[in-house]
PDB file of C-alpha atoms and ligand atoms in Angstrom:
ATOM      1  CA  MET A   1     -26.767 -10.965 -16.770  1.00 42.00           C
ATOM      2  CA  ARG A   2     -22.502 -12.087 -16.304  1.00 57.00           C
ATOM      3  CA  LEU A   3     -20.076  -8.246 -15.425  1.00 59.00           C
ATOM      4  CA  LYS A   4     -16.718  -8.504 -17.773  1.00 60.00           C
ATOM      5  CA  LEU A   5     -14.055  -8.948 -14.821  1.00 79.00           C
ATOM      6  CA  SER A   6     -11.169 -10.361 -16.723  1.00 80.00           C
ATOM      7  CA  GLY A   7      -8.019  -9.533 -14.446  1.00 88.00           C
ATOM      8  CA  ILE A   8      -9.759 -10.547 -11.109  1.00 93.00           C
ATOM      9  CA  ARG A   9      -8.512 -14.183  -9.766  1.00 91.00           C
ATOM     10  CA  ASP A  10      -9.926 -14.562  -6.300  1.00 94.00           C
ATOM     11  CA  LYS A  11     -12.481 -16.814  -6.820  1.00 94.00           C
ATOM     12  CA  LYS A  12     -14.392 -15.292  -3.431  1.00 96.00           C
ATOM     13  CA  VAL A  13     -15.003 -12.244  -4.785  1.00 96.00           C
ATOM     14  CA  LEU A  14     -15.650 -13.022  -8.484  1.00 95.00           C
ATOM     15  CA  ALA A  15     -18.536 -15.518  -6.447  1.00 96.00           C
ATOM     16  CA  ALA A  16     -19.339 -11.772  -4.855  1.00 97.00           C
ATOM     17  CA  MET A  17     -19.413 -10.271  -7.809  1.00 96.00           C
ATOM     18  CA  GLU A  18     -22.078 -12.519  -9.449  1.00 95.00           C
ATOM     19  CA  LYS A  19     -24.084 -12.395  -6.352  1.00 96.00           C
ATOM     20  CA  VAL A  20     -25.118  -9.103  -5.561  1.00 97.00           C
ATOM     21  CA  PRO A  21     -27.647  -7.587  -7.909  1.00 97.00           C
ATOM     22  CA  ARG A  22     -25.708  -4.338  -9.404  1.00 97.00           C
ATOM     23  CA  HIS A  23     -29.519  -3.483 -10.857  1.00 97.00           C
ATOM     24  CA  GLU A  24     -30.805  -3.106  -7.384  1.00 98.00           C
ATOM     25  CA  PHE A  25     -28.622  -0.223  -6.481  1.00 98.00           C
ATOM     26  CA  VAL A  26     -28.598   1.822  -9.985  1.00 97.00           C
ATOM     27  CA  PRO A  27     -31.373   4.652 -10.335  1.00 97.00           C
ATOM     28  CA  GLU A  28     -34.029   3.414 -12.404  1.00 97.00           C
ATOM     29  CA  GLU A  29     -33.270   6.314 -15.509  1.00 96.00           C
ATOM     30  CA  HIS A  30     -29.395   4.023 -15.826  1.00 97.00           C
ATOM     31  CA  LEU A  31     -30.699   0.116 -15.589  1.00 97.00           C
ATOM     32  CA  PHE A  32     -31.074  -0.778 -19.280  1.00 96.00           C
ATOM     33  CA  ALA A  33     -26.667  -0.438 -18.503  1.00 96.00           C
ATOM     34  CA  ALA A  34     -26.639  -1.941 -14.839  1.00 96.00           C
ATOM     35  CA  TYR A  35     -24.621  -4.901 -16.111  1.00 94.00           C
ATOM     36  CA  GLU A  36     -21.920  -2.928 -17.969  1.00 93.00           C
ATOM     37  CA  ASP A  37     -18.498  -2.322 -16.619  1.00 93.00           C
ATOM     38  CA  ARG A  38     -18.616   1.320 -16.343  1.00 94.00           C
ATOM     39  CA  PRO A  39     -19.918   4.495 -13.270  1.00 96.00           C
ATOM     40  CA  LEU A  40     -23.338   5.348 -13.568  1.00 97.00           C
ATOM     41  CA  PRO A  41     -24.800   8.101 -12.522  1.00 97.00           C
ATOM     42  CA  ILE A  42     -27.063   7.765  -8.538  1.00 98.00           C
ATOM     43  CA  GLY A  43     -27.965  11.331  -7.970  1.00 97.00           C
ATOM     44  CA  HIS A  44     -26.425  14.338  -6.338  1.00 97.00           C
ATOM     45  CA  GLY A  45     -23.842  14.681  -8.819  1.00 96.00           C
ATOM     46  CA  GLN A  46     -22.146  10.871  -7.561  1.00 97.00           C
ATOM     47  CA  THR A  47     -21.680   7.404  -9.854  1.00 97.00           C
ATOM     48  CA  ILE A  48     -21.835   3.759  -8.569  1.00 97.00           C
ATOM     49  CA  SER A  49     -18.170   2.650  -9.241  1.00 96.00           C
ATOM     50  CA  GLN A  50     -17.529   0.669 -12.654  1.00 95.00           C
ATOM     51  CA  PRO A  51     -18.143  -2.773 -11.842  1.00 96.00           C
ATOM     52  CA  TYR A  52     -14.236  -3.754 -12.980  1.00 95.00           C
ATOM     53  CA  ILE A  53     -12.522  -1.435 -10.569  1.00 97.00           C
ATOM     54  CA  VAL A  54     -15.207  -2.615  -7.470  1.00 98.00           C
ATOM     55  CA  ALA A  55     -13.873  -5.823  -7.921  1.00 97.00           C
ATOM     56  CA  LEU A  56     -10.128  -4.864  -7.820  1.00 97.00           C
ATOM     57  CA  MET A  57     -10.701  -2.821  -4.937  1.00 98.00           C
ATOM     58  CA  THR A  58     -12.148  -5.835  -3.274  1.00 98.00           C
ATOM     59  CA  GLU A  59      -9.708  -8.251  -3.815  1.00 98.00           C
ATOM     60  CA  LEU A  60      -7.167  -5.779  -2.965  1.00 98.00           C
ATOM     61  CA  LEU A  61      -8.454  -5.979   1.045  1.00 98.00           C
ATOM     62  CA  GLU A  62      -7.637  -9.764   0.765  1.00 98.00           C
ATOM     63  CA  LEU A  63     -10.997 -10.136   2.698  1.00 98.00           C
ATOM     64  CA  LYS A  64     -11.415 -13.226   5.644  1.00 98.00           C
ATOM     65  CA  LYS A  65     -14.972 -14.079   6.332  1.00 98.00           C
ATOM     66  CA  SER A  66     -14.047 -12.628  10.275  1.00 98.00           C
ATOM     67  CA  ASP A  67     -12.722  -9.507   9.496  1.00 98.00           C
ATOM     68  CA  ARG A  68     -14.878  -6.222  10.433  1.00 98.00           C
ATOM     69  CA  VAL A  69     -14.136  -3.726   7.402  1.00 98.00           C
ATOM     70  CA  LEU A  70     -14.425   0.029   7.013  1.00 99.00           C
ATOM     71  CA  GLU A  71     -16.206   1.792   3.617  1.00 99.00           C
ATOM     72  CA  ILE A  72     -16.003   5.871   3.277  1.00 98.00           C
ATOM     73  CA  GLY A  73     -18.396   6.838   0.842  1.00 98.00           C
ATOM     74  CA  ALA A  74     -20.899   4.250   0.512  1.00 98.00           C
ATOM     75  CA  GLY A  75     -22.694   6.113  -2.368  1.00 98.00           C
ATOM     76  CA  SER A  76     -25.625   3.512  -3.602  1.00 98.00           C
ATOM     77  CA  GLY A  77     -24.797   0.806  -1.630  1.00 98.00           C
ATOM     78  CA  TYR A  78     -23.434  -1.275  -3.683  1.00 98.00           C
ATOM     79  CA  GLN A  79     -19.402  -1.560  -2.930  1.00 98.00           C
ATOM     80  CA  ALA A  80     -21.425  -2.085   0.373  1.00 98.00           C
ATOM     81  CA  ALA A  81     -23.156  -4.971  -0.044  1.00 98.00           C
ATOM     82  CA  ILE A  82     -20.009  -7.100  -1.806  1.00 98.00           C
ATOM     83  CA  LEU A  83     -18.272  -6.125   1.488  1.00 98.00           C
ATOM     84  CA  ALA A  84     -21.030  -7.738   3.549  1.00 98.00           C
ATOM     85  CA  GLU A  85     -20.287 -10.797   1.610  1.00 98.00           C
ATOM     86  CA  LEU A  86     -17.012 -11.629   1.974  1.00 98.00           C
ATOM     87  CA  ALA A  87     -16.537  -9.883   5.806  1.00 98.00           C
ATOM     88  CA  LYS A  88     -17.904 -10.208   9.503  1.00 98.00           C
ATOM     89  CA  ASN A  89     -19.251  -6.949   9.546  1.00 98.00           C
ATOM     90  CA  VAL A  90     -19.220  -3.385   7.394  1.00 98.00           C
ATOM     91  CA  TYR A  91     -19.227   0.291   8.993  1.00 99.00           C
ATOM     92  CA  THR A  92     -20.568   2.487   6.287  1.00 98.00           C
ATOM     93  CA  VAL A  93     -19.808   7.016   5.980  1.00 98.00           C
ATOM     94  CA  GLU A  94     -21.409   8.952   3.618  1.00 98.00           C
ATOM     95  CA  ILE A  95     -21.084  12.564   3.206  1.00 98.00           C
ATOM     96  CA  ILE A  96     -24.389  12.839   1.381  1.00 98.00           C
ATOM     97  CA  GLU A  97     -27.962  12.095   3.651  1.00 98.00           C
ATOM     98  CA  GLU A  98     -30.483  11.416   1.080  1.00 98.00           C
ATOM     99  CA  LEU A  99     -27.866   8.684  -0.608  1.00 98.00           C
ATOM    100  CA  ALA A 100     -27.075   7.108   3.042  1.00 98.00           C
ATOM    101  CA  ALA A 101     -31.178   6.833   3.786  1.00 98.00           C
ATOM    102  CA  LYS A 102     -31.336   5.209   0.187  1.00 98.00           C
ATOM    103  CA  ALA A 103     -28.118   3.268   0.604  1.00 98.00           C
ATOM    104  CA  GLU A 104     -29.476   1.514   3.729  1.00 98.00           C
ATOM    105  CA  LYS A 105     -32.370   0.717   2.510  1.00 98.00           C
ATOM    106  CA  THR A 106     -31.167  -0.739  -0.440  1.00 98.00           C
ATOM    107  CA  LEU A 107     -29.508  -3.015   1.813  1.00 98.00           C
ATOM    108  CA  ARG A 108     -31.857  -3.529   4.370  1.00 98.00           C
ATOM    109  CA  VAL A 109     -34.753  -5.081   1.351  1.00 98.00           C
ATOM    110  CA  LEU A 110     -31.792  -7.421   0.273  1.00 98.00           C
ATOM    111  CA  GLY A 111     -31.739  -8.734   3.500  1.00 98.00           C
ATOM    112  CA  TYR A 112     -28.078  -7.351   4.525  1.00 98.00           C
ATOM    113  CA  GLU A 113     -27.808  -7.626   8.409  1.00 97.00           C
ATOM    114  CA  ASN A 114     -24.588  -7.534   8.915  1.00 98.00           C
ATOM    115  CA  VAL A 115     -23.875  -3.184   7.246  1.00 98.00           C
ATOM    116  CA  LYS A 116     -24.156  -0.210   9.451  1.00 98.00           C
ATOM    117  CA  PHE A 117     -24.399   3.511   8.299  1.00 98.00           C
ATOM    118  CA  LYS A 118     -23.360   6.284   8.880  1.00 98.00           C
ATOM    119  CA  THR A 119     -24.357  10.109   7.775  1.00 98.00           C
ATOM    120  CA  GLY A 120     -21.009  12.207   8.212  1.00 98.00           C
ATOM    121  CA  ASP A 121     -17.469  13.579   7.237  1.00 98.00           C
ATOM    122  CA  GLY A 122     -15.680   9.911   6.245  1.00 98.00           C
ATOM    123  CA  PHE A 123     -12.133  12.256   7.186  1.00 98.00           C
ATOM    124  CA  PHE A 124     -13.149  10.420  10.709  1.00 98.00           C
ATOM    125  CA  GLY A 125     -13.425   6.889  10.021  1.00 98.00           C
ATOM    126  CA  TRP A 126     -15.299   5.308  12.359  1.00 98.00           C
ATOM    127  CA  GLN A 127     -13.295   6.063  15.627  1.00 98.00           C
ATOM    128  CA  GLU A 128     -15.539   3.902  18.201  1.00 98.00           C
ATOM    129  CA  GLU A 129     -15.995   1.297  16.122  1.00 98.00           C
ATOM    130  CA  SER A 130     -11.614   0.577  15.198  1.00 98.00           C
ATOM    131  CA  PRO A 131      -9.424  -1.157  14.786  1.00 98.00           C
ATOM    132  CA  PHE A 132     -10.592  -2.352  10.957  1.00 98.00           C
ATOM    133  CA  ALA A 133      -9.385  -5.237   8.769  1.00 98.00           C
ATOM    134  CA  ALA A 134      -9.469  -3.605   5.919  1.00 99.00           C
ATOM    135  CA  ILE A 135     -10.492   0.299   4.955  1.00 99.00           C
ATOM    136  CA  ILE A 136     -11.626   1.096   1.724  1.00 99.00           C
ATOM    137  CA  VAL A 137     -12.223   4.680   0.308  1.00 98.00           C
ATOM    138  CA  THR A 138     -14.148   5.315  -2.457  1.00 98.00           C
ATOM    139  CA  ALA A 139     -13.585   8.764  -2.901  1.00 98.00           C
ATOM    140  CA  ALA A 140     -10.660  10.301  -4.030  1.00 98.00           C
ATOM    141  CA  PRO A 141      -8.677  12.597  -1.105  1.00 98.00           C
ATOM    142  CA  GLU A 142      -5.333  14.450  -2.532  1.00 97.00           C
ATOM    143  CA  GLU A 143      -3.480  12.895   0.358  1.00 98.00           C
ATOM    144  CA  VAL A 144      -4.314   9.794   3.381  1.00 98.00           C
ATOM    145  CA  PRO A 145      -6.456  11.382   5.959  1.00 98.00           C
ATOM    146  CA  PRO A 146      -5.185  10.787   8.791  1.00 98.00           C
ATOM    147  CA  PRO A 147      -7.624   9.633  11.353  1.00 98.00           C
ATOM    148  CA  LEU A 148      -8.048   6.266   8.196  1.00 98.00           C
ATOM    149  CA  TRP A 149      -3.912   4.974   9.484  1.00 97.00           C
ATOM    150  CA  GLU A 150      -4.926   5.038  12.792  1.00 97.00           C
ATOM    151  CA  GLN A 151      -8.015   3.182  12.956  1.00 98.00           C
ATOM    152  CA  LEU A 152      -6.141   0.148  10.756  1.00 98.00           C
ATOM    153  CA  ALA A 153      -5.540  -2.283  12.477  1.00 98.00           C
ATOM    154  CA  ASP A 154      -1.888  -4.238  12.825  1.00 97.00           C
ATOM    155  CA  GLY A 155      -1.458  -5.831   9.367  1.00 98.00           C
ATOM    156  CA  GLY A 156      -4.639  -4.372   8.078  1.00 98.00           C
ATOM    157  CA  ARG A 157      -5.456  -2.928   4.539  1.00 98.00           C
ATOM    158  CA  LEU A 158      -6.484   0.410   3.117  1.00 98.00           C
ATOM    159  CA  VAL A 159      -7.168   0.977  -0.700  1.00 99.00           C
ATOM    160  CA  ILE A 160      -7.428   4.315  -1.655  1.00 98.00           C
ATOM    161  CA  PRO A 161      -7.317   6.667  -4.637  1.00 98.00           C
ATOM    162  CA  LEU A 162      -5.340   9.737  -4.752  1.00 98.00           C
ATOM    163  CA  GLY A 163      -4.901  12.407  -6.326  1.00 97.00           C
ATOM    164  CA  PRO A 164      -6.388  15.696  -8.042  1.00 95.00           C
ATOM    165  CA  PRO A 165      -9.508  16.063  -7.751  1.00 91.00           C
ATOM    166  CA  GLN A 166     -10.807  16.914 -11.153  1.00 84.00           C
ATOM    167  CA  GLY A 167      -7.924  14.932 -12.558  1.00 90.00           C
ATOM    168  CA  VAL A 168      -6.585  11.209 -12.508  1.00 96.00           C
ATOM    169  CA  GLN A 169      -6.079   9.794  -9.905  1.00 98.00           C
ATOM    170  CA  THR A 170      -3.845   6.297  -8.588  1.00 98.00           C
ATOM    171  CA  LEU A 171      -5.008   3.503  -6.563  1.00 98.00           C
ATOM    172  CA  TRP A 172      -3.398   2.667  -3.683  1.00 98.00           C
ATOM    173  CA  LYS A 173      -2.872   0.230  -1.141  1.00 98.00           C
ATOM    174  CA  TYR A 174      -0.714   0.325   2.187  1.00 98.00           C
ATOM    175  CA  THR A 175      -0.375  -3.208   4.160  1.00 98.00           C
ATOM    176  CA  LYS A 176       0.220  -1.943   8.362  1.00 97.00           C
ATOM    177  CA  GLN A 177       3.217  -3.654   9.660  1.00 96.00           C
ATOM    178  CA  GLY A 178       3.419  -2.628  12.935  1.00 93.00           C
ATOM    179  CA  GLU A 179       4.802   1.140  12.900  1.00 90.00           C
ATOM    180  CA  GLU A 180       5.288   0.882   8.850  1.00 95.00           C
ATOM    181  CA  PHE A 181       2.875   1.073   6.046  1.00 97.00           C
ATOM    182  CA  VAL A 182       4.115  -1.081   2.691  1.00 98.00           C
ATOM    183  CA  ALA A 183       2.299   1.377  -0.275  1.00 98.00           C
ATOM    184  CA  GLU A 184       1.687  -0.434  -3.299  1.00 98.00           C
ATOM    185  CA  ASN A 185       0.986   1.231  -6.843  1.00 98.00           C
ATOM    186  CA  HIS A 186      -2.730  -0.321  -8.313  1.00 97.00           C
ATOM    187  CA  GLY A 187      -2.300   2.365 -11.472  1.00 97.00           C
ATOM    188  CA  LEU A 188      -4.195   5.455 -12.420  1.00 97.00           C
ATOM    189  CA  VAL A 189      -8.433   6.120 -11.929  1.00 97.00           C
ATOM    190  CA  ARG A 190     -11.013   8.238 -11.994  1.00 96.00           C
ATOM    191  CA  PHE A 191     -13.326   8.717  -9.141  1.00 97.00           C
ATOM    192  CA  VAL A 192     -15.384  11.530  -7.404  1.00 96.00           C
ATOM    193  CA  PRO A 193     -13.758  14.088  -5.248  1.00 96.00           C
ATOM    194  CA  PHE A 194     -13.356  13.479  -1.717  1.00 98.00           C
ATOM    195  CA  THR A 195     -15.771  16.116  -0.287  1.00 97.00           C
ATOM    196  CA  ARG A 196     -15.324  18.284   3.538  1.00 94.00           C
ATOM    197  CA  LYS A 197     -18.698  19.627   5.028  1.00 78.00           C
TER     198      LYS A 197
HETATM  199  N1  SAH B 201     -18.847   3.323  -2.643  1.00 87.21           N
HETATM  200  C1  SAH B 201     -19.886   3.891  -3.636  1.00 87.21           C
HETATM  201  C2  SAH B 201     -19.420   5.081  -4.899  1.00 87.21           C
HETATM  202  C3  SAH B 201     -20.314   5.838  -4.396  1.00 87.21           C
HETATM  203  S1  SAH B 201     -19.194   6.969  -4.750  1.00 87.21           S
HETATM  204  C4  SAH B 201     -20.708   2.436  -4.505  1.00 87.21           C
HETATM  205  O1  SAH B 201     -21.244   1.600  -4.054  1.00 87.21           O
HETATM  206  O2  SAH B 201     -21.738   3.112  -4.704  1.00 87.21           O
HETATM  207  C5  SAH B 201     -18.265   8.129  -3.791  1.00 87.21           C
HETATM  208  C6  SAH B 201     -19.180   8.685  -2.870  1.00 87.21           C
HETATM  209  O3  SAH B 201     -18.345   9.170  -1.335  1.00 87.21           O
HETATM  210  C7  SAH B 201     -20.310   9.206  -2.755  1.00 87.21           C
HETATM  211  O4  SAH B 201     -21.439   8.855  -2.255  1.00 87.21           O
HETATM  212  C8  SAH B 201     -19.932  10.449  -1.625  1.00 87.21           C
HETATM  213  O5  SAH B 201     -20.797  11.879  -1.492  1.00 87.21           O
HETATM  214  C9  SAH B 201     -18.860  10.398  -1.032  1.00 87.21           C
HETATM  215  N2  SAH B 201     -17.896  11.060  -0.074  1.00 87.21           N
HETATM  216  C10 SAH B 201     -17.180  11.863  -1.032  1.00 87.21           C
HETATM  217  N3  SAH B 201     -16.285  12.542   0.079  1.00 87.21           N
HETATM  218  C11 SAH B 201     -17.035  11.935   1.082  1.00 87.21           C
HETATM  219  C12 SAH B 201     -16.647  12.267   2.437  1.00 87.21           C
HETATM  220  N4  SAH B 201     -15.731  13.365   2.888  1.00 87.21           N
HETATM  221  N5  SAH B 201     -17.022  11.655   3.521  1.00 87.21           N
HETATM  222  C13 SAH B 201     -17.858  10.348   3.438  1.00 87.21           C
HETATM  223  N6  SAH B 201     -18.725  10.556   2.108  1.00 87.21           N
HETATM  224  C14 SAH B 201     -17.872  10.755   1.406  1.00 87.21           C
END
């Protein structure tokens, strides 16, 4: 089964997308659509992102095999598995406990040993494990949570959708260069809202 990923050029990202079995992250009633290029419900009002967007955001992170990566919004764990293929350590935070538990189990069964989970509000990032070479946020806040700026290493990349909770958002990539953040706009996207406890 092949995903349609036209526009994604990074061969390592494409290889990871080929390797990770998306059907393992999709609930049984949506299995028929596991390899279609669209988001699917994973329960609790949340979704596993569209494969093209997963690939695009991963490509923008410019991961090296030695990198430590933070993900906010573990959801099904699919994006975390893709990151685990390309980086050294993945730290992922999920606000809904049941989703975190299920995603952690899925990754364990698939044999990923370099992903650590935390249940909680990703607004605060994961201070103890910072700094990170890359941070990806897979739910949309209106603005970048300030702790995430602080937890990014120099030269680090932050990929995040920003915009109103029920509308269309903009996908941003920020690269930390000393005291500055260089911003790039990567177009319109639609994500589930970033929620607070
Ligand atoms: N990356 C996921 C996509 C999940 S959808 C995947 O590959 O399946 C976004 C997830 O972000 C949801 O599970 C939602 O519960 C979670 N989320 C929303 N606000 C959050 C917050 N403040 N902290 C942590 N997770 C959050």
